[in-house]
Structures are given as C-alpha cells and as structure tokens.
Coordinates of C-alpha atoms in Angstrom, one line a residue:
Chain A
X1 CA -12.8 -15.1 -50.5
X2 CA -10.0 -17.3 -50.9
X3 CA -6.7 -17.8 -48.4
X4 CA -4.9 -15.3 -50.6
X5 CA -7.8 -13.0 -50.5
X6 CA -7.1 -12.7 -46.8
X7 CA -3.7 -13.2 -47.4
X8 CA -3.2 -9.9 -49.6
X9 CA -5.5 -7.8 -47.0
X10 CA -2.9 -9.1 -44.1
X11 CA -0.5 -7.7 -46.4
X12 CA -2.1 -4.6 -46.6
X13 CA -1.8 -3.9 -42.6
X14 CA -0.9 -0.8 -41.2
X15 CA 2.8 0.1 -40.4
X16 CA 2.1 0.8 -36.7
X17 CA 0.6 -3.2 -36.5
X18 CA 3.9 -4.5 -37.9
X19 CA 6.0 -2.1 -35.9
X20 CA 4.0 -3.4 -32.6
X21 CA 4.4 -6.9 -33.9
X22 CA 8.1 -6.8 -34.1
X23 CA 8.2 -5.1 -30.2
X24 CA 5.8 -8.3 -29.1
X25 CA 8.1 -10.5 -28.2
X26 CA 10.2 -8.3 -26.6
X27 CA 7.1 -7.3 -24.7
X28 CA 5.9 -11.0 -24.5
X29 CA 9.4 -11.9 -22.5
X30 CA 9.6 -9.4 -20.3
X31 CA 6.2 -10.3 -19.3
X32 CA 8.1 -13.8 -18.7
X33 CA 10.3 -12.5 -16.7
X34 CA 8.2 -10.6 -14.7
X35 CA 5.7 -13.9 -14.4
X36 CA 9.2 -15.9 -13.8
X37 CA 9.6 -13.6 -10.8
X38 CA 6.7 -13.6 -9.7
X39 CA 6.6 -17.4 -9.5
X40 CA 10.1 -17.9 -8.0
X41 CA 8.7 -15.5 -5.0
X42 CA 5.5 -16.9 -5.1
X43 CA 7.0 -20.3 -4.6
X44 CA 9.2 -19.6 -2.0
X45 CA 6.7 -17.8 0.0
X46 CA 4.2 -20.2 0.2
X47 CA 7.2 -22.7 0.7
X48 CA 8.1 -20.6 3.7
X49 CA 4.3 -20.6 4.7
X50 CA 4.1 -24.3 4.5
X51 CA 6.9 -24.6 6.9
X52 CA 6.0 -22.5 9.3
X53 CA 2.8 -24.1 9.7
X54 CA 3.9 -27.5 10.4
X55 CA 6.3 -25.8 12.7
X56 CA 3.4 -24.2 14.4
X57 CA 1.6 -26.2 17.0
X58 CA -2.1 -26.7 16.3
X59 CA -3.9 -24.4 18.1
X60 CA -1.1 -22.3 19.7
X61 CA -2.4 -18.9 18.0
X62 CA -5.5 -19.5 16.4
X63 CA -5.5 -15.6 15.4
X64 CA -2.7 -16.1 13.0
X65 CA -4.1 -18.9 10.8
X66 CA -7.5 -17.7 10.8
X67 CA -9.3 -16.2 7.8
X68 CA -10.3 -13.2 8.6
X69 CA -14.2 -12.7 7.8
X70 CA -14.6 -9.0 7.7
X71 CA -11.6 -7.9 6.2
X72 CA -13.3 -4.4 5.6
X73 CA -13.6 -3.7 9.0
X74 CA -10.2 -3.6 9.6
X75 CA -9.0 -1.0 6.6
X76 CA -8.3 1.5 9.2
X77 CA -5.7 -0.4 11.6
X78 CA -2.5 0.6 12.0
X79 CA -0.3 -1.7 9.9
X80 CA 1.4 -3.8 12.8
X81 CA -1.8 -4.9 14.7
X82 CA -3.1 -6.6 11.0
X83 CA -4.2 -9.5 11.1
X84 CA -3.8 -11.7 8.4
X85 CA -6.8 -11.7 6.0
X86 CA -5.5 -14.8 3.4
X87 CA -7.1 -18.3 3.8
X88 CA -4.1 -20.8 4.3
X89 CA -5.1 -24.4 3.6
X90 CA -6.3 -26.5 6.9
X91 CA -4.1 -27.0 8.8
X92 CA -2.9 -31.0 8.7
X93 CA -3.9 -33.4 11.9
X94 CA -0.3 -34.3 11.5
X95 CA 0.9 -30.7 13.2
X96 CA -1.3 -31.7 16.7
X97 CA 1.3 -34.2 16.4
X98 CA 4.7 -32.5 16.5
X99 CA 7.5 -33.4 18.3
X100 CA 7.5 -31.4 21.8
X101 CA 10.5 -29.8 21.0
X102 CA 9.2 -28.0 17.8
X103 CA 6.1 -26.7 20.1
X104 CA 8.8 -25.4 22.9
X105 CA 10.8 -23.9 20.1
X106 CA 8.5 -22.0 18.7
X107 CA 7.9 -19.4 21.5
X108 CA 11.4 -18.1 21.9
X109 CA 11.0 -16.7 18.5
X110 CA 8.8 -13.6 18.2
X111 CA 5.4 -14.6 16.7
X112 CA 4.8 -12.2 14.4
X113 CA 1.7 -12.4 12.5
X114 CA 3.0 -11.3 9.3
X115 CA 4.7 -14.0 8.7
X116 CA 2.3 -16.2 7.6
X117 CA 1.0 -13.8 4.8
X118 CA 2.5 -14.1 1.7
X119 CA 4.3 -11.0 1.9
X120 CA 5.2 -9.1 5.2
X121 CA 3.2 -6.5 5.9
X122 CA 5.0 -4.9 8.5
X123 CA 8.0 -2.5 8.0
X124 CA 10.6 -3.0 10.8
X125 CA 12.7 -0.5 11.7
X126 CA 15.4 0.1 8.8
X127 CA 18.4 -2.3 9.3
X128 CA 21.8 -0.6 8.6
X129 CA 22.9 -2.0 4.9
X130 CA 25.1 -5.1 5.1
X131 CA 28.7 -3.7 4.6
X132 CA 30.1 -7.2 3.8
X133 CA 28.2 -6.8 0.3
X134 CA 30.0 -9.2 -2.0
X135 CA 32.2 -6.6 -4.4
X136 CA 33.6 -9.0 -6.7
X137 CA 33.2 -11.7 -9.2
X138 CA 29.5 -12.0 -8.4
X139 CA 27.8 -15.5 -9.2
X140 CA 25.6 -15.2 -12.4
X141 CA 22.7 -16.6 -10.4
X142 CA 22.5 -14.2 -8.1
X143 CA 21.5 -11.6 -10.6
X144 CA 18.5 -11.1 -12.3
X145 CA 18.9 -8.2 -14.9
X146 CA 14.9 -6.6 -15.3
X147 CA 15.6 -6.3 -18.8
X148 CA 14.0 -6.5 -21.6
X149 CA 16.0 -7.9 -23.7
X150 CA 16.6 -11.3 -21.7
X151 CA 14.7 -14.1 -23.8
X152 CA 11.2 -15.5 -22.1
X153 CA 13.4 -19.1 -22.1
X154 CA 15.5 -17.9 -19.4
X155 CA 14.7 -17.6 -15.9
X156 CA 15.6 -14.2 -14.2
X157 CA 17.9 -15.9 -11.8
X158 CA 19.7 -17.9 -14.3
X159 CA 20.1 -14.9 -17.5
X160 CA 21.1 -11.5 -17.3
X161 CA 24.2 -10.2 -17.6
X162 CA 25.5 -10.4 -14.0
X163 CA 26.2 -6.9 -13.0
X164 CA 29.5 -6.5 -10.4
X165 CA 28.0 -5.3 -7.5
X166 CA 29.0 -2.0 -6.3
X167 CA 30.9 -2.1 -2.6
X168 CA 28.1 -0.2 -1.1
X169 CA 28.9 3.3 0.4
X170 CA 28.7 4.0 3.9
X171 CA 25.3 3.9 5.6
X172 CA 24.1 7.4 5.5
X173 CA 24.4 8.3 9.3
X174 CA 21.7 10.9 9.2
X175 CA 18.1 9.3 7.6
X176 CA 16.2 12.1 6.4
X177 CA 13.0 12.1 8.7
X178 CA 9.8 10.6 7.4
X179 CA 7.8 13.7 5.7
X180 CA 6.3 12.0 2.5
X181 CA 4.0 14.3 1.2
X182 CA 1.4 12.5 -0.2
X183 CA -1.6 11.7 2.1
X184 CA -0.6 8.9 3.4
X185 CA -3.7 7.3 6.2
X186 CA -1.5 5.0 7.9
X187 CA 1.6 4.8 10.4
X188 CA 3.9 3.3 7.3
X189 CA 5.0 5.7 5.0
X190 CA 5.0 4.9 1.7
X191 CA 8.5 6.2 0.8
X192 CA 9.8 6.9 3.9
X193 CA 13.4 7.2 2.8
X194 CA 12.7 10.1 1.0
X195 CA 10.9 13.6 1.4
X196 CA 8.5 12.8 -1.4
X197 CA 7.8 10.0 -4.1
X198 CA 9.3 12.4 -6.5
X199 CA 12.5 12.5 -4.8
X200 CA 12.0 8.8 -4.6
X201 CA 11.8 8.2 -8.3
X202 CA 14.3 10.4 -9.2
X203 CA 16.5 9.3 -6.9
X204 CA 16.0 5.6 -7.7
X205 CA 16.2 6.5 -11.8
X206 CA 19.7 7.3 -11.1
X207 CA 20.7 3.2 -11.1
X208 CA 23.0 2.6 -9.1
X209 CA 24.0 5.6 -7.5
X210 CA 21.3 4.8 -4.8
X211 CA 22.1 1.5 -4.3
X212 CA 22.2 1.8 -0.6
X213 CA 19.0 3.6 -0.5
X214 CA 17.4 1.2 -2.6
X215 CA 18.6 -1.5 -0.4
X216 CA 17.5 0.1 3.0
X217 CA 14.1 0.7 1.5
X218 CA 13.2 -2.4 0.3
X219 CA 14.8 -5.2 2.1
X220 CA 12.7 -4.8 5.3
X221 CA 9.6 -4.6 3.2
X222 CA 9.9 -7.1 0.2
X223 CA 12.3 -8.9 1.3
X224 CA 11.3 -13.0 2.4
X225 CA 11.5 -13.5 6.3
X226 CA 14.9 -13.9 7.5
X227 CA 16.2 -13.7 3.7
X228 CA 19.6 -11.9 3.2
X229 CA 19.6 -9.5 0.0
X230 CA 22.3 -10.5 -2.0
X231 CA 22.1 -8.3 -5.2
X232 CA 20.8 -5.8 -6.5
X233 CA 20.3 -5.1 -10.0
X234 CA 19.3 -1.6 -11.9
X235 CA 18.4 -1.8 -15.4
X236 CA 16.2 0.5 -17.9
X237 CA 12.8 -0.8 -16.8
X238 CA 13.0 -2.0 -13.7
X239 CA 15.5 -3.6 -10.5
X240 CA 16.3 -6.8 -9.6
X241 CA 16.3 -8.1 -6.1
X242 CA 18.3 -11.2 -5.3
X243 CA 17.9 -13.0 -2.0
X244 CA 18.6 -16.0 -0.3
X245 CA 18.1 -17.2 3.3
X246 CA 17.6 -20.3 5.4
X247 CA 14.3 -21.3 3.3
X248 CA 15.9 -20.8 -0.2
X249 CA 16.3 -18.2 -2.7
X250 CA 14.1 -15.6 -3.4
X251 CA 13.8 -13.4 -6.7
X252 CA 11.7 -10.0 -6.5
X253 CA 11.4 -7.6 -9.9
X254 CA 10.2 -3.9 -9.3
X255 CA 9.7 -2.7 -13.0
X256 CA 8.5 1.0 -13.9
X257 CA 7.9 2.9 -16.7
X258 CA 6.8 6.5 -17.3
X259 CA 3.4 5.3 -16.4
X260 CA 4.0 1.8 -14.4
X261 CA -0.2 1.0 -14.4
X262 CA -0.2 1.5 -18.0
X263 CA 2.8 -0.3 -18.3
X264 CA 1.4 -3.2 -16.3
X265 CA -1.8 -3.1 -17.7
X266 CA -0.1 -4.1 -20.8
X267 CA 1.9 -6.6 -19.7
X268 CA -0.2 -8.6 -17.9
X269 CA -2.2 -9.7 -21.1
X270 CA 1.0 -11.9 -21.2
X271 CA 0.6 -14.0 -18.9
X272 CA -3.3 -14.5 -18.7
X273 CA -4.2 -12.0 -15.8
X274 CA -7.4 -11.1 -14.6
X275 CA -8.1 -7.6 -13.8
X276 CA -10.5 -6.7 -11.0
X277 CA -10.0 -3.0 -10.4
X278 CA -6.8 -1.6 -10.3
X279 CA -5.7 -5.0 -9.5
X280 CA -4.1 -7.7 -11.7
X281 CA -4.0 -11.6 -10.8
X282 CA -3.0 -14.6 -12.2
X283 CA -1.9 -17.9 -10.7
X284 CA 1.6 -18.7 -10.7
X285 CA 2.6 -22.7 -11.2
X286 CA 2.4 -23.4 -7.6
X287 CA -1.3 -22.7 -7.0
X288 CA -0.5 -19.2 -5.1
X289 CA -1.8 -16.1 -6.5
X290 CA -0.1 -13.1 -8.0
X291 CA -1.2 -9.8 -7.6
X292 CA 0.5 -6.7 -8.8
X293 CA -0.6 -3.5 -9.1
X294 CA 0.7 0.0 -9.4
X295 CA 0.5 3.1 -7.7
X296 CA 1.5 6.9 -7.7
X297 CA 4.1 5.5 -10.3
X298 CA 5.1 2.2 -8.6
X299 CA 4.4 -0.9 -9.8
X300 CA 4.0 -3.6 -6.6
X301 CA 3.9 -7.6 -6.6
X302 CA 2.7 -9.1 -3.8
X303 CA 1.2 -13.4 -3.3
X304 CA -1.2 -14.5 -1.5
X305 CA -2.7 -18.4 -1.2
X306 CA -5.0 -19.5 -4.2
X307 CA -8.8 -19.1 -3.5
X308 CA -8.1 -16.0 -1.8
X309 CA -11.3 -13.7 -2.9
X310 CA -11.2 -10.4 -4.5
X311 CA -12.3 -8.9 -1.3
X312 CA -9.6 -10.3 0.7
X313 CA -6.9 -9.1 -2.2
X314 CA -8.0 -5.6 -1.8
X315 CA -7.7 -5.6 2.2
X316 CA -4.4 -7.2 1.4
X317 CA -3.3 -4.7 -1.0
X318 CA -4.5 -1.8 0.2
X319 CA -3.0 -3.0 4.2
X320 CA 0.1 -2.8 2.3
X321 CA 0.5 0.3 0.3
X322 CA -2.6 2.2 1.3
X323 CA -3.0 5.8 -0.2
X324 CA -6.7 5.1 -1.4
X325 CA -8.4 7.8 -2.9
Chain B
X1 CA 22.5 5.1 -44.9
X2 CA 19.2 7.0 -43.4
X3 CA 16.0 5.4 -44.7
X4 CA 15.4 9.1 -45.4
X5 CA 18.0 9.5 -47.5
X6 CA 17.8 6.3 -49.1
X7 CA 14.2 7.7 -50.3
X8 CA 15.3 11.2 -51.3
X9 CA 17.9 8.9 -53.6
X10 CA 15.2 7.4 -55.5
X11 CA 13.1 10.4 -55.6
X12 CA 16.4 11.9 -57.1
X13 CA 16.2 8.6 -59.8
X14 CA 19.7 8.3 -58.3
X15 CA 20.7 4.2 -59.2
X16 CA 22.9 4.0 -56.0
X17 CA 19.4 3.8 -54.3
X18 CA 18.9 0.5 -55.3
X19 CA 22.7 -0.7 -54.8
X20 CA 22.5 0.7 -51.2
X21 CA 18.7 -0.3 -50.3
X22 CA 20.5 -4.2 -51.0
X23 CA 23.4 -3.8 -49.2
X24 CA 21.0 -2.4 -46.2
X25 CA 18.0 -4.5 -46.6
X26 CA 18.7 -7.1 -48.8
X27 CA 19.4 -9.7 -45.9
X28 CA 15.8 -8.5 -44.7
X29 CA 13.8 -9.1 -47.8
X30 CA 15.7 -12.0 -49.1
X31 CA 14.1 -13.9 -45.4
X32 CA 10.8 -12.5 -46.4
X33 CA 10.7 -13.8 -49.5
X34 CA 12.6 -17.2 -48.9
X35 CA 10.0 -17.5 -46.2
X36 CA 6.9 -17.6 -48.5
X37 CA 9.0 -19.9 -51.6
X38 CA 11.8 -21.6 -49.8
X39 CA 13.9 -21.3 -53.0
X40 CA 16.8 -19.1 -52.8
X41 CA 17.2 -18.5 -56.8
X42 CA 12.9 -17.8 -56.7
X43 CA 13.7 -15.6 -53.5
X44 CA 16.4 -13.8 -54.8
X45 CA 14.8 -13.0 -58.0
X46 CA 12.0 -12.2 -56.0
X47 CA 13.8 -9.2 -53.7
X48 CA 15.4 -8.3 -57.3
X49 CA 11.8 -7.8 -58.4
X50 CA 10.8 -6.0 -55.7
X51 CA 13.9 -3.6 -55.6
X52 CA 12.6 -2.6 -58.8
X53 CA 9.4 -2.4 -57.8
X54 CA 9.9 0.4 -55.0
X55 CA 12.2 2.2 -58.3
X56 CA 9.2 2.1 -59.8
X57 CA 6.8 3.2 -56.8
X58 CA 9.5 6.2 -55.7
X59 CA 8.3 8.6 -56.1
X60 CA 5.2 9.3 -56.4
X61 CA 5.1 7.0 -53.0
X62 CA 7.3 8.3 -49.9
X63 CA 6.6 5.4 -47.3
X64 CA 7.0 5.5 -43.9
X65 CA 8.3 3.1 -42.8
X66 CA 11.3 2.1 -45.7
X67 CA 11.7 -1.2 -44.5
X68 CA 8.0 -2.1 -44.2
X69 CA 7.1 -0.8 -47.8
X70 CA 10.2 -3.0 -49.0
X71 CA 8.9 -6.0 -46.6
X72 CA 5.1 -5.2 -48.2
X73 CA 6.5 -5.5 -51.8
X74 CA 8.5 -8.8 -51.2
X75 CA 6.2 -10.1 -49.9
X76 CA 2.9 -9.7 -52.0
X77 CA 5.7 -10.4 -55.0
X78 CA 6.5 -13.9 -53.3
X79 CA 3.2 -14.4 -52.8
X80 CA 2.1 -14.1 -56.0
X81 CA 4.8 -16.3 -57.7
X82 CA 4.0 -19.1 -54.8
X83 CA 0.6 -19.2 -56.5
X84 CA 2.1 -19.1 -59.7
X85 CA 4.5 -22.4 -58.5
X86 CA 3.2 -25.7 -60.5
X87 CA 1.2 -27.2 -57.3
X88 CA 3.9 -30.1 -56.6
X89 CA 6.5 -26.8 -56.6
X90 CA 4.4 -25.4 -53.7
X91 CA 4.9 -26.4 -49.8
X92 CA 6.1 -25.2 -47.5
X93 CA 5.0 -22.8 -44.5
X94 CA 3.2 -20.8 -47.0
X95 CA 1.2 -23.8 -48.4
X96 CA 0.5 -24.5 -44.5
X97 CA -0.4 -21.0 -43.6
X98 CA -2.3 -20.2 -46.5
X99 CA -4.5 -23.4 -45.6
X100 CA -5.0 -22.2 -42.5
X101 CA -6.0 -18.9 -44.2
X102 CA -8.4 -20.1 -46.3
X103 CA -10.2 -22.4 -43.5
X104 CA -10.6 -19.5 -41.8
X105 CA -12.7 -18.1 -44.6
X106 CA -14.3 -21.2 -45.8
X107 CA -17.6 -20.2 -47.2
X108 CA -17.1 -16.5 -47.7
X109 CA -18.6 -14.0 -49.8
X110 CA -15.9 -13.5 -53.1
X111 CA -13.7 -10.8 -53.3
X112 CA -14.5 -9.3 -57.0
X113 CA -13.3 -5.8 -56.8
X114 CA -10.1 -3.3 -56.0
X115 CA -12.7 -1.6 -53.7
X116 CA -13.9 -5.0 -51.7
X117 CA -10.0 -5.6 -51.3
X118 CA -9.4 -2.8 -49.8
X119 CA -12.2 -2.5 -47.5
X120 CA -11.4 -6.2 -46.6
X121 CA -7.6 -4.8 -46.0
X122 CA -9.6 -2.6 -43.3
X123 CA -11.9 -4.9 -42.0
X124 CA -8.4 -6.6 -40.8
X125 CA -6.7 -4.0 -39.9
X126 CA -9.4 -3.3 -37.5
X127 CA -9.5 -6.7 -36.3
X128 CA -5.9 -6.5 -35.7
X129 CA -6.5 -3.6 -32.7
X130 CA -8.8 -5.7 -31.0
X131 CA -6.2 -8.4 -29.9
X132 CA -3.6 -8.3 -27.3
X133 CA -0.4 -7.5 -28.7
X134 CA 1.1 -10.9 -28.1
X135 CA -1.2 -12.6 -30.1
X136 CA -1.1 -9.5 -32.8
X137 CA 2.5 -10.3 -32.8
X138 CA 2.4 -14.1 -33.5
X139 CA -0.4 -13.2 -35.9
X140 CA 1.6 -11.2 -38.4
X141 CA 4.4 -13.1 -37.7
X142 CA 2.5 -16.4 -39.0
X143 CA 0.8 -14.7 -41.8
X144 CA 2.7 -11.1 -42.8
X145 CA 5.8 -13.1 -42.4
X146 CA 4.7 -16.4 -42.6
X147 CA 7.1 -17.8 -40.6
X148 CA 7.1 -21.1 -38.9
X149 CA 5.5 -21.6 -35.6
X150 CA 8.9 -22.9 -34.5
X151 CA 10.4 -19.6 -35.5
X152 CA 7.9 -17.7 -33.8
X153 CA 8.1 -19.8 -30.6
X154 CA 11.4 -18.9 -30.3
X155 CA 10.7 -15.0 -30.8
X156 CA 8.5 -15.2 -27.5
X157 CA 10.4 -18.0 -25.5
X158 CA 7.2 -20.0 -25.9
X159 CA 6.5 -23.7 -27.8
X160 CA 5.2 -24.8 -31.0
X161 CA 2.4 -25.9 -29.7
X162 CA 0.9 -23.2 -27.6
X163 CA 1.9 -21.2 -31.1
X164 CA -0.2 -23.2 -33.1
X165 CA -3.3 -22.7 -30.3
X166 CA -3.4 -18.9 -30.3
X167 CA -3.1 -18.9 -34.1
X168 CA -6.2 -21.2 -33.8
X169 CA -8.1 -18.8 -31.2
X170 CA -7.0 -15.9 -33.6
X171 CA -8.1 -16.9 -36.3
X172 CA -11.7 -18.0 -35.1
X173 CA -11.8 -14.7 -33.8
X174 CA -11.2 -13.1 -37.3
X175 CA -13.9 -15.2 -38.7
X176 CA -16.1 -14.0 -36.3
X177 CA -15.5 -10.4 -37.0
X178 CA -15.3 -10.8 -40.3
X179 CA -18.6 -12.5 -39.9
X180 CA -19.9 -9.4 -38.3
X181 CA -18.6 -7.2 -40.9
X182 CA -20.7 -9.4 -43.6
X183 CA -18.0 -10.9 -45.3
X184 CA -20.0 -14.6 -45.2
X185 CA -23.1 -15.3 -47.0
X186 CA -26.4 -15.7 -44.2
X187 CA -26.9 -19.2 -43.3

C-alpha cells in the first residue's frame, strides 16, 4: 500500500466524518474557552487560598486546614457544618511567624470554613442584586461571551463581543419559597429560586430576561469570596460570569446544552480530562484541579488543590450539589 | 441557490448547473485543489475538471452532501495530477503529507484490486470513529484537505507544533488498526 493508497481511501470517508471535522474546531475552542475559564477561576481561587493561609496564624484552627480522612463519613451533614475535605499544601514555618497584627486581625472576621475550599460550599442567604449595575459602555474585559464561536486564541475575558449590560430590574420583593421538587437530601436547595429545575431552565433559556434571577442565584454560590459580580453574559450555550474583588478577577462559564453531560462528555476530550464516574478532571496551568460535572441538566465547575484523590472529589462534589441517586 | 436545486439542475442536464455550482463553490474547490498542487492554472483546471466531472456523475449519483461530493472530486482529481507532476514539479504540503502517509504504511500488504480499495476506504472510515473528534478534525484536515499544520493550528487556536504531534499519535494509531485489520504482512 502506498501513501496514495491510503490517501485515496481518506478520500473515500464518509460525509458525516467531514461534516464532524469541519464542526471540530469550533468544538475544540469552546473547549478552550471553557478550559480558559476554568483556569482563570482556578487560579484565582487557589490565589485566594494561598493568601488566606499565610494570613492565618499557624495553628489558630487546625479544623480548617486539615485533610479530612473519612470524607465518607460525613456525606450526610448539613452543608454549613462541612468541613473541608481538600488537602492544601503544608502550611509554611514562615506563617508561625506573622506579624501580631495579622494574627489579631484575623478573628474579627468570621472564620468560615468554606473559604479555604476551592469553591464555597455554603449558600448564604440571597443578597439583594446590586442596583448600581454598570448600564453603559461596559469594558470589553469584563465580558466573557460563552460562545462558540470565540477562537481558542482568545481568552474569555479578553474576546467576546461585550454585551451592554441590562440596568437590572427591581429586586423581586416577594422570593418564591423554596419548594424544588426534586429529592433534594440536604438543607441547600438545589434551585432554590425557583419551584422546580424546570422552571429553572426555562426561565434561565430566556437570556436575559432573568438577569436578576440569574444573578441572585449564583453570586452567593459561585461567586469567589468577597468578589463583586460585574457582568453577566447570556449566549446560545452557556453564561458568562464576570467578577472582580479585592483578590483579582474571577471568570466563571455555566454552559448547557439539551443534554449538558453529553455535552460535557464531549468536550472534555479537548482538553485531556480524565473521567472517573460522572466526574471529569484535568489540571489547569496552575497545578489546581478542575472538576466539572453535570447534573439533572446543569453542567457544574468546581477546583480543588492538585493531589486531591478521587475519593475526596466525590465528597466535594456531591457536598456541593448533592441529589445522588 | 439550494444544493437541492443545484442537483435537480443537473439531473435536468440543465448547463446553468455548472455556471451556478462555480459561482457557489468555486472559491471552495479552487482551495481544495490549490491545496494539494499549489498552482493556480493546475488548480483551476483542476475544479474545471471536476465541474465536469459531477456533469458527468449527475445523475445517476444524487449526493448528499453537494459540497462534499464536489470537495471529493477535486480532490482525488488534484491528487492524481500531483502524481502525475514531473517529481521536481511536486512539493509542497501534499509532497509532505503524502510522506507522512506512506510512512505510516511502510511495509504494507499492496492494494491490487477495486475491491481491496474499497474495503481499505472502510477499514479508515472505521478507524476514523474511534478518535476523539479533535484529533478526527485535524486528521482530515491534514490529509482530506491537506492543509498545512499552520492552517490547521489556526482552525483550533492551537500551534504548529502540538499539530504536528497528534498527527503523529494519529497516525501510529491507524497503523495499528490497520495492522489489526491485516493490512501488513506477519513479521
């Protein structure tokens, strides 16, 4: 068989390979974008981690650095009382050796034990939406558009057509009550904005219309401690979360599709993930690990500390979203 | 124009299928083509060749995919005046890729028939749905198209280099499935 042999039979492919072909790289960037994401969150998080450690005197709260051993055993605690189950590198000699003043600061803010996990676990109380929202001429990168379309070279904060943002409406003064009807075995609902997921997906399908919703739902879970969401950003496949606080800026995508696991099972191929379960890793730039996964038609991102083991990723996971069947 | 109609035109023998199949696709398989000879004047006669060609393969044929069969013809056309080229008239990214072809099947059993083409064409095929879609992608790209691996690092915001590695990895995985499918001699 010579080159052209093979040549002539690549020629001879089907129709649905070269269709699929000429979607790859649209595929292959949004993956990009997604792992662009994922880094810039990743980054800042474990950014955000570092400093809090060497804010933290050494021994001070042993329960909030430690790794937890029997992650399993824990499954069933309410949300707010979890401990953190990711192994953060040793702590440094140098924090036993701290200025005074960074020990004496530390307790007048509220320890909360999320905070050293790479995402927070615990859903405060929803915060009324910012009505200062910028409503003109917003910066171009402050907006990530989850598109498609936006080539791989680009980062999400840098590309995307920035997208004014709408003057958000006034705070609904009536939240519907919590009544999601899926099982959901813990004290944080999964879509507690909403009567249902349903309602949820449809509701959040409609772009921007729900901008406020979308806002009050997320920002107390995704968003980085102490970070203020700037923008928001509805596209076809997905929304774009822009933040920025005190420790930098922060960039979170939430992409779905008809089926979001299928969807992410196929995009993850894209930037070399691992699979273990209905869990997909890989390791962003910084050494922190990526996880996303989907889930009654959500697709979720969350980082935790490299090394972290499979077992501790699915306490993590499931400590967050639950709904285990 | 609808491909569909565009096809019903030459089933019709209708000669505006031909002007308006150029005016809609000519920029398409004129890159196809100049791909493979890098020559315009060989390219161009090339997409004239193939334009007639699909006249002559309308009907019986009804593809498709219009712009795939037309992409199919130019193609395999380019490819076979490429290999028709005096060798110093060669070069290119078709000289390159078809190296990179032929390594790949370096010590293979010949291909002597219409049949063993064919099932080869399959054997391919097949291999083709056992690799991620990325790596499908840069696959055809580099061989169907035979484009550059600049040209296809800029389709998936990636570099040259990393190009040029999954083509490698790809390609020693079609050897190996080939390998299964007893396409090389027993060593």
């Amino acid at each position: 068989m010579t080159g052209k042999d093979l040549s002539m039979a690549i020629g001879s492919v089907s129709d649905k390979h070269l269709l699929d072909a000429e979607e790859a790289p649209r595929r292959s960037n949004i993956g990009y974008l997604f792992a662009s994401a994922a880094a810039v969150l990743a980054i800042g998080i474990s950014l955000f981690t570092v400093i809090r450690l060497v804010k933290k005197p050494h021994g001070s709260d042993p329960s909030v650095y430690a790794p937890t051993t029997e992650p399993t055993q824990q499954t069933a605690e309410p949300l707010n009382e979890t401990p953190v189950i990711t192994s953060l590198p040793t702590q440094t000699p140098e924090a036993t050796a701290l200025p005074t003043e960074a020990a004496t600061e530390i307790p007048t803010e509220p320890v909360n034990t999320q905070q050293a996990t790479a995402l927070p676990t615990e859903m405060p109380s929803p915060t009324p939406v910012p009505t200062e929202k910028p409503t003109e001429e917003p910066t171009p990168k402050a907006t990530g558009t989850p598109h498609a379309t936006q080539k791989a070279t680009q980062t999400p904060k840098a590309t995307g057509t920035p997208k004014p943002t709408p003057a958000p409406t006034a705070v609904p003064t009536q939240q519907p009550t919590p009544t999601p009807t899926v099982a959901v075995p813990t004290d944080e609902p999964l879509f507690d904005e909403f009567s249902s997921e349903d309602e949820f997906r449809t509701r959040i399908r409609q772009g921007g219309e729900v901008y406020d919703s979308i806002l009050y739902y997320y920002k107390p879970k995704h968003a980085p401690h102490g970070a203020e969401l700037d923008t928001i950003t509805v596209g076809n496949s997905g929304i774009g979360f822009d933040y920025s606080g005190k420790d930098g800026e922060f960039s979170f995508l939430w992409l779905w599709n008809t089926d979001p696991d299928d969807y992410i099972a196929k995009l993850l191929p894209y930037v070399n993930a691992e699979q273990h379960g209905r869990y997909f890793a890989y390791h962003s730039d910084n050494g922190a690990l990526c996880i996303v996964w989907g889930q009654d038609g959500a697709a979720f991102l969350a980082a935790v500390p490299a090394g972290t083991s499979w077992d501790e990723i699915e306490y993590f996971c499931s400590a967050k979203l639950v709904t285990v069947n | 124009m609808d491909d569909s109609k565009l096809i019903e035109l030459f089933f019709k023998r209708n000669e505006d299928a031909i002007r308006l199949t150029h005016e809609k696709y000519g920029g398409y398989c004129f890159a196809v083509a100049n791909n493979i000879l890098a020559n315009r004047e060989d390219a161009e006669e090339c997409v004239n060749d193939a334009y007639l060609a699909v006249w002559n393969s309308i009907p019986p044929q009804r593809p498709k995919v219009f712009r795939l069969f037309l992409a199919r013809i130019t193609r395999n056309l380019s490819l076979n005046r490429y290999e028709k080229r005096a060798a110093k008239k060669r070069g290119g990214e078709a000289e390159l890729a078809l190296e990179e072809l032929a390594e790949c099947v370096k010590d293979s059993v010949s291909i002597e028939s219409e049949v063993m083409a064919k099932e080869l064409a399959e054997a391919v095929d097949g291999f083709l749905d056992t690799i991620s879609r990325r790596d499908r992608g840069i696959f055809l790209y580099r061989y169907f198209y035979y484009e550059s691996a600049e040209a296809i690092a800029k389709r998936f915001g990636s570099d040259p280099e990393k190009i040029y590695s999954i083509l490698f990895r790809t390609r020693a995985k079609l050897r190996k499935h080939l390998e299964k499918e007893g396409y090389f001699n027993d060593r």
